[in-house]
Coordinates of C-alpha atoms and ligand atoms in Angstrom, one line a residue:
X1 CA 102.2 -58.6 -183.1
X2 CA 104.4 -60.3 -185.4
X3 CA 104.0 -63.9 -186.6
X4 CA 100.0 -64.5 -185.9
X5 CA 98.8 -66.9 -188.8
X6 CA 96.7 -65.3 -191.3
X7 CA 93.4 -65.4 -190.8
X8 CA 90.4 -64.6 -193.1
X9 CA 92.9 -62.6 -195.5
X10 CA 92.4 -62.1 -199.3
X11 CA 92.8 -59.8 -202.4
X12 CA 90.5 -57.2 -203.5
X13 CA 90.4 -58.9 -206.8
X14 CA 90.7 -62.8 -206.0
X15 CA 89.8 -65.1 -203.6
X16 CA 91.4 -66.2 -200.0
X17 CA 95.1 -66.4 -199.9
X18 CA 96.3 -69.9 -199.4
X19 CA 95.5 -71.8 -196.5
X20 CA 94.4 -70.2 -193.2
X21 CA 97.9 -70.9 -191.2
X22 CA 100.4 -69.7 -193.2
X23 CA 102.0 -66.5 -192.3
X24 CA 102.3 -63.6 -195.1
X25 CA 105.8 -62.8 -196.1
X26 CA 105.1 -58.9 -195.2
X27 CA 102.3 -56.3 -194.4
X28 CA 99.7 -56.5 -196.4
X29 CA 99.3 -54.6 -199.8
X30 CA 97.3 -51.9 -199.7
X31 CA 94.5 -53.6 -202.0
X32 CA 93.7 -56.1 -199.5
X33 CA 90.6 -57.3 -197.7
X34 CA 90.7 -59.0 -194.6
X35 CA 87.1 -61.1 -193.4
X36 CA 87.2 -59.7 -190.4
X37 CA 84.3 -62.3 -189.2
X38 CA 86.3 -65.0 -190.1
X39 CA 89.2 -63.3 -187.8
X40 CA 86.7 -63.1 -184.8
X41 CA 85.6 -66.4 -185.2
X42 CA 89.3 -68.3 -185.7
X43 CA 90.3 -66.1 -182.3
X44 CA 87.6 -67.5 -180.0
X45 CA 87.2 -64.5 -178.2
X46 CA 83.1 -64.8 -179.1
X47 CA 83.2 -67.4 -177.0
X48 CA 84.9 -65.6 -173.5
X49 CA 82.4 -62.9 -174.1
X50 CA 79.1 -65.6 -174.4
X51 CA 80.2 -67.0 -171.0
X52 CA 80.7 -63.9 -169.3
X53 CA 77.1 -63.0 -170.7
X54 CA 75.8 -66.7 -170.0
X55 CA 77.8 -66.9 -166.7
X56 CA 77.2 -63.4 -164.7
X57 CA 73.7 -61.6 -164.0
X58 CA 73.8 -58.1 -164.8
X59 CA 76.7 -56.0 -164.9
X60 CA 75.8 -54.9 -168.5
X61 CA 78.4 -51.9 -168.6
X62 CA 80.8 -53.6 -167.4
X63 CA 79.9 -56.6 -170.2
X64 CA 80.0 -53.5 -172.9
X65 CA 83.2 -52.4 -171.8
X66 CA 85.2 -55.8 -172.1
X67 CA 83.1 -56.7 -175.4
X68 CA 84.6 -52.9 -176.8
X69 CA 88.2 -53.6 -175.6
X70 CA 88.0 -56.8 -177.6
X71 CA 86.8 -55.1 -180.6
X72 CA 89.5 -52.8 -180.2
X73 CA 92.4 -55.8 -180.0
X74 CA 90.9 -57.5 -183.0
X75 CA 90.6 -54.4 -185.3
X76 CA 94.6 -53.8 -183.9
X77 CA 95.9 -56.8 -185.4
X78 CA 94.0 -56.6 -188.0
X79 CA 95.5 -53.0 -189.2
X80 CA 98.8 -54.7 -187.7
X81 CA 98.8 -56.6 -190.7
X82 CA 98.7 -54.2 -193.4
X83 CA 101.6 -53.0 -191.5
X84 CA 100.2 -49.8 -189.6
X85 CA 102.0 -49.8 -185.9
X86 CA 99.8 -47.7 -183.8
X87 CA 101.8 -49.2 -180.5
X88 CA 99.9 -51.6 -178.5
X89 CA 97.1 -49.6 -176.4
X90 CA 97.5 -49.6 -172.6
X91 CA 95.3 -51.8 -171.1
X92 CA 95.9 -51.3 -167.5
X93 CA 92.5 -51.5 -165.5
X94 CA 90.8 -50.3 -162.4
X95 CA 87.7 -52.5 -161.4
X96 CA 86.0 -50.6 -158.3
X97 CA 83.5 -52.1 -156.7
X98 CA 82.0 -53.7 -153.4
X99 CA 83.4 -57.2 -152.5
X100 CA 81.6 -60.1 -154.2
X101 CA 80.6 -57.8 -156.9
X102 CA 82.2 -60.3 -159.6
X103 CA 85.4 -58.4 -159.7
X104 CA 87.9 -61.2 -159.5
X105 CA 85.5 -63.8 -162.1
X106 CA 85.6 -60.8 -164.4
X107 CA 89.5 -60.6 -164.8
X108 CA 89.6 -64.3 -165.0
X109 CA 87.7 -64.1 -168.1
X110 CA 89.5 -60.8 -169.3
X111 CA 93.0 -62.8 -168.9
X112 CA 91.5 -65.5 -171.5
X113 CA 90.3 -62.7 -173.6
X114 CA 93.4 -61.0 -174.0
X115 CA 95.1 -64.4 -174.4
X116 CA 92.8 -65.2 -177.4
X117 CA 93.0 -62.0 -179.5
X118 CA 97.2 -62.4 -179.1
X119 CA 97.8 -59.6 -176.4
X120 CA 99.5 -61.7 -173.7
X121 CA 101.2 -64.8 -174.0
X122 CA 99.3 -67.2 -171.5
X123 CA 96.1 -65.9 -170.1
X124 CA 96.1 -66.8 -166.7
X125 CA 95.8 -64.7 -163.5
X126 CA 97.5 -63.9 -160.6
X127 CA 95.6 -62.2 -157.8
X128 CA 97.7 -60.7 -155.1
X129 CA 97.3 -58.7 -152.2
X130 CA 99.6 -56.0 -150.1
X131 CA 100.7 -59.3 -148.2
X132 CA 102.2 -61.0 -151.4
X133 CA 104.1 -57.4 -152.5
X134 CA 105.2 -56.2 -149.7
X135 CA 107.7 -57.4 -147.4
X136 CA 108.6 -56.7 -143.5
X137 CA 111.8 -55.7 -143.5
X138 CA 114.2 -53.5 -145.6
X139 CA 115.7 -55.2 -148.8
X140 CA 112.5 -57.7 -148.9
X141 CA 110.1 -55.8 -151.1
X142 CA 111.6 -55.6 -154.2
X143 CA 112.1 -59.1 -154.6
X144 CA 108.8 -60.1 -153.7
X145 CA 107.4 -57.6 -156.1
X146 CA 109.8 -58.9 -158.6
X147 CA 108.9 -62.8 -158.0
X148 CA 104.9 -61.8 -158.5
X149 CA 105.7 -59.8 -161.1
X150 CA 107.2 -62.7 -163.0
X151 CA 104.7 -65.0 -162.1
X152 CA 102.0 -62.8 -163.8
X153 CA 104.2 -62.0 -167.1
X154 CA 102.1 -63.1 -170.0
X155 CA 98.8 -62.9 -168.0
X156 CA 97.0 -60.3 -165.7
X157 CA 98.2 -59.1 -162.7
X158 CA 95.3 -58.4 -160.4
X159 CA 95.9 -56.7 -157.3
X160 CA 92.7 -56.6 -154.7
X161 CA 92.3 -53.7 -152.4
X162 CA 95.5 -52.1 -154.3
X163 CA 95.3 -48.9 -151.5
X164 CA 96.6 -50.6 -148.9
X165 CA 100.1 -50.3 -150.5
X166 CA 100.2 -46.8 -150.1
X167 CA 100.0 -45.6 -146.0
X168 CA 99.7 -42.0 -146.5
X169 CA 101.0 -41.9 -142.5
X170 CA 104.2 -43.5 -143.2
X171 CA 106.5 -42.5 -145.7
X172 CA 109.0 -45.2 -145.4
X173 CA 106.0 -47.7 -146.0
X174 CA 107.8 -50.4 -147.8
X175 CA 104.8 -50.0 -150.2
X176 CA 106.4 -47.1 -151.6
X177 CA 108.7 -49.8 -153.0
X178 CA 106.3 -51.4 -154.6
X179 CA 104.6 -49.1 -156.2
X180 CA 107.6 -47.8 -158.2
X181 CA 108.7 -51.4 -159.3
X182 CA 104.7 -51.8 -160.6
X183 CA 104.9 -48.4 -162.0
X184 CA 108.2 -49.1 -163.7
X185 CA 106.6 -52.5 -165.3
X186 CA 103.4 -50.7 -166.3
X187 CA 105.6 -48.7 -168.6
X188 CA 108.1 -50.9 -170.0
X189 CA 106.7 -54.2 -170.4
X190 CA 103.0 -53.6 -171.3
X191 CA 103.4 -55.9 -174.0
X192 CA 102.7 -59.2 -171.8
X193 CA 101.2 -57.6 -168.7
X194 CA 98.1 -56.2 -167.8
X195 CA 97.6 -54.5 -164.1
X196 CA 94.1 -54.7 -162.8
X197 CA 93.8 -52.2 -159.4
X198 CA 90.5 -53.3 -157.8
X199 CA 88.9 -52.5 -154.8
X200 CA 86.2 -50.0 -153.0
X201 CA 85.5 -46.8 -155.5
X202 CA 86.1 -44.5 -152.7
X203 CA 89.6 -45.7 -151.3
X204 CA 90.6 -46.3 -154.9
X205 CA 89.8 -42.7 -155.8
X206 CA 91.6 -41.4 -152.7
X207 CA 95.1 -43.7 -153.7
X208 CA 95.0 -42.6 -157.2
X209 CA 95.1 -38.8 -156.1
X210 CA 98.4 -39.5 -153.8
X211 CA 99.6 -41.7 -156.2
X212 CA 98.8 -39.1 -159.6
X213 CA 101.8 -41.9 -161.2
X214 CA 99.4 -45.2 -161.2
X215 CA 96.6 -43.0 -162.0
X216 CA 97.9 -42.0 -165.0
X217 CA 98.4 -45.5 -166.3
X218 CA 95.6 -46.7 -165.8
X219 CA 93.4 -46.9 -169.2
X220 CA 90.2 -48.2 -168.3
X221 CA 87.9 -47.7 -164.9
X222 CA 85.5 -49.9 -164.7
X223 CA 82.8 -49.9 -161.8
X224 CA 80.9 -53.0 -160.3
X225 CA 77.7 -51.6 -158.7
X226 CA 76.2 -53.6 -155.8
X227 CA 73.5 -56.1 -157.3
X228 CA 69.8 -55.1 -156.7
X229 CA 67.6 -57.7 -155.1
X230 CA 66.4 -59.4 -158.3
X231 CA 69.9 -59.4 -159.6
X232 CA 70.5 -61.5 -156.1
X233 CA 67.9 -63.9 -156.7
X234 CA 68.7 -64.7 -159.8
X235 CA 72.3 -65.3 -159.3
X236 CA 71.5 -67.2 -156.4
X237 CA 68.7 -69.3 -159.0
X238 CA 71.6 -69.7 -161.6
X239 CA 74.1 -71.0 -158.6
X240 CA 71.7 -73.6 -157.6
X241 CA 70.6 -74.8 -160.9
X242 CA 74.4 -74.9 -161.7
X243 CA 74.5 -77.5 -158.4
X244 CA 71.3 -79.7 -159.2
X245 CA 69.1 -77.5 -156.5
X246 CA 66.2 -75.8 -157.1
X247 CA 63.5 -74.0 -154.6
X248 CA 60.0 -75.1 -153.7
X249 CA 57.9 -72.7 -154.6
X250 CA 57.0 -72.1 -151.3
X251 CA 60.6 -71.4 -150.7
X252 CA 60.7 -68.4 -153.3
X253 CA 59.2 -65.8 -150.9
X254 CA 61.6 -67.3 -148.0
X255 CA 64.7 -66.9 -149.9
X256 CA 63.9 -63.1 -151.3
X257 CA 63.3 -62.1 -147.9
X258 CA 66.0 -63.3 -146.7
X259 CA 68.0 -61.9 -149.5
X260 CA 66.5 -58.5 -148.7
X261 CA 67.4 -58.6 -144.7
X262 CA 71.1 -59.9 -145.8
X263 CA 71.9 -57.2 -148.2
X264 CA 70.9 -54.7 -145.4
X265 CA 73.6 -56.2 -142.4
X266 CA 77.2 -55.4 -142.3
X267 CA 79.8 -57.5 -144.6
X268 CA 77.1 -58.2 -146.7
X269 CA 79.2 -59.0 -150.0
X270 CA 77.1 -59.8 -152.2
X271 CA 76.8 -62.5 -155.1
X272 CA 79.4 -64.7 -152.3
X273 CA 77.2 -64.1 -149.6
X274 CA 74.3 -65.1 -151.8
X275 CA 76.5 -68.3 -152.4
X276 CA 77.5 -68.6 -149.0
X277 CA 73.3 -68.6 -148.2
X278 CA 73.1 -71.0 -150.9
X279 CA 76.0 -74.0 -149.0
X280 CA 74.2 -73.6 -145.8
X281 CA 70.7 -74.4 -147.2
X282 CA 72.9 -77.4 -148.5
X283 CA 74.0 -78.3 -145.3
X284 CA 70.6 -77.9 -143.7
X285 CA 69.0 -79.7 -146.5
X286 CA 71.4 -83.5 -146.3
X287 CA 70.8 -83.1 -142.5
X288 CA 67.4 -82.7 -143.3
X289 CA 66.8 -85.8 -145.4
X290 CA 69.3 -87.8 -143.4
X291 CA 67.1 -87.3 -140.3
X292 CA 63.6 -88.5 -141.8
X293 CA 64.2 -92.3 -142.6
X294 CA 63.2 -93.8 -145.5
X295 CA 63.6 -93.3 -149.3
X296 CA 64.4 -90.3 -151.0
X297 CA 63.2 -89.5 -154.8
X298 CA 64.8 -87.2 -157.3
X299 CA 62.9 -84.4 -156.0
X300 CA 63.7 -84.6 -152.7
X301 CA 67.1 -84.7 -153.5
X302 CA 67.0 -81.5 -155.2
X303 CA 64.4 -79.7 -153.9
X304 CA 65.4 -76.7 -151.2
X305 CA 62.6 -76.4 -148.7
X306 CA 61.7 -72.6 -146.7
X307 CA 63.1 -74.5 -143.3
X308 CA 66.6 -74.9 -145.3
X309 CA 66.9 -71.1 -145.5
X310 CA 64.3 -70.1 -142.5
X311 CA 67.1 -71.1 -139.8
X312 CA 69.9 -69.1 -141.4
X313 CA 71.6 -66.1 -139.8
X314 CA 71.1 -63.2 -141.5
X315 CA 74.2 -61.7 -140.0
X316 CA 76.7 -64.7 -141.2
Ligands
ATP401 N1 76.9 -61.3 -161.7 C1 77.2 -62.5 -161.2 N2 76.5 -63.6 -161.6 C2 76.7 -64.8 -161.1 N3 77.7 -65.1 -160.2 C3 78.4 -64.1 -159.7 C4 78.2 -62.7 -160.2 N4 79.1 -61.9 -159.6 C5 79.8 -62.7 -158.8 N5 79.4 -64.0 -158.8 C6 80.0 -65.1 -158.1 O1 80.2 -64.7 -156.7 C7 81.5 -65.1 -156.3 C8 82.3 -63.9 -155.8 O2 82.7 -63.2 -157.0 P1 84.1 -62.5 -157.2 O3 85.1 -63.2 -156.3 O4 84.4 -62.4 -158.6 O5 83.9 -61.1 -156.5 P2 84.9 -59.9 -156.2 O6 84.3 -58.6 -156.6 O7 86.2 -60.2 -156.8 O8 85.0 -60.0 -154.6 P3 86.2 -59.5 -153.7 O9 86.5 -58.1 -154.0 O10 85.6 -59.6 -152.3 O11 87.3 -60.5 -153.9 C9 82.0 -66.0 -157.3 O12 81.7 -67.3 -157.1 C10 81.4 -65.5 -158.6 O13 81.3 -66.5 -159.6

């Protein structure tokens, strides 16, 4: 936390210190004041958290809990600068959830977040799975857990269905590997790393109690719930109005029934099935216009009709 400019600082008795980007000399004396809404504002981080409001229907606890862990970063450097070290806090995550549940877009935005209030040093993500961890053969693994592992240094590592690197049936998995090397990291260079564990609550629950090691350094659990039918609808309304599309009236009652018979079939995943819905009413919808000669208008263009949604399979 050293070397951050100095934002929104001044005396108790006087009025800002100097201009905004140069660094003080020391910690702050104890007399000090620091604006902490000018610090929010010169970090950006307002505007990660808008998006993710702006960007994702629902998921309001999971909203609160990246809004608090931002709080929590800016308050840090803050006190960092009067000189009180409380360590950096361990931000290692566990997002459980179905799969389209907005998991992955939700560390996206968390690895810009982090990156704004000065926690890692570039912000991006890396999403891996056993495959990209885990090699075949002995004397593989650890370099491939190494390579990934540098690849996500100064961003978030984010590993999807994390369980599968633990086979309970084989001890000589070469997960095993894998998991010690994460563990080790985790520890020692949580300074430009964050881990995100995702995957199904269940399986996640039963890895954590063989593996009481990862548990353990893991801070925050954070679970995405399955979205309710008007949660569906509306992503699916915010999707196409994002692409230029909107639905015929007559269309509403069309789409929210087939919304309700898709989230009843197996692999229904959610806000990406609602997408996946949404490209083949697309499809169906150029076809569509391509096969009636003549002109097309604006609305026509636009405008998703029941047929564009009556013909697709609700098992797809
Ligand atoms: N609440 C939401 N509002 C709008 N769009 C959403 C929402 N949740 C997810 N999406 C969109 O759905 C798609 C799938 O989301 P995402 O990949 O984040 O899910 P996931 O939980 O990581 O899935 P998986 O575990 O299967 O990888 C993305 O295009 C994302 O933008």
């Amino acid at each position: 936390m050293t070397g951050r400019p100095a934002f929104g600082m001044r005396s108790a008795d006087g009025p800002a210190d100097g201009p905004a980007d140069e660094a003080p000399a020391g910690p702050l004396p104890p007399d000090a004041r620091v604006d902490l809404a000018r610090e929010r504002a010169e970090s950006q981080a307002d505007e990660v958290l808008d998006s993710l409001d702006r960007d994702l229907v629902g998921l309001a606890p999971v909203k609160a809990r990246v809004r608090e862990i931002a709080a929590l970063l800016l308050v840090d450097r803050v006190r960092a600068r009067f000189g009180i070290d409380s360590g950096r806090p361990n931000l290692h995550m566990c997002f459980t959830g179905g799969p389209g549940t907005g998991k992955t877009t939700v560390a996206v935005r968390l690895a810009e977040l982090l990156h704004r209030l000065g926690y890692v040093r570039k912000g991006h993500l890396v999403p891996v799975t056993r495959d990209d961890l885990v090699g075949q053969y002995v004397g593989h693994t650890a370099p491939k857990t190494k390579e990934v592992l540098k690849r996500a240094m100064g961003g978030v590592l984010f590993i999807d269905e994390a369980y599968h690197l633990y086979r309970a049936e084989n001890e000589r998995d070469y997960g095993q590997e894998a998991i010690e090397i994460l563990l080790q990291v985790m520890e020692n260079q949580r300074d430009d790393l964050v881990v995100v564990l995702a995957g199904y609550k269940d399986r996640m629950d039963a890895f954590f109690a063989s593996n009481p090691g990862m548990s353990s350094r893991i801070a925050h659990h954070i679970d995405f719930p399955d979205y309710e039918p008007a949660e569906l609808e509306e992503i699916g309304r915010l999707m196409m109005a994002r692409e230029g599309y909107r639905l015929a009236p007559e269309t509403v009652p069309v789409f929210r029934d087939y919304l309700r018979r898709r989230r009843v079939r197996p692999r229904f995943a959610n806000a990406r099935s609602v997408r996946n819905a949404i490209e083949r009413a697309r499809l169906r919808h150029a076809g569509r216009l391509l096969a009636a000669p003549g002109e097309v208008d604006l609305a026509a263009l636009t405008t998703l009709l029941p047929e564009d949604f009556l013909a697709s399979r609700v098992f797809e």
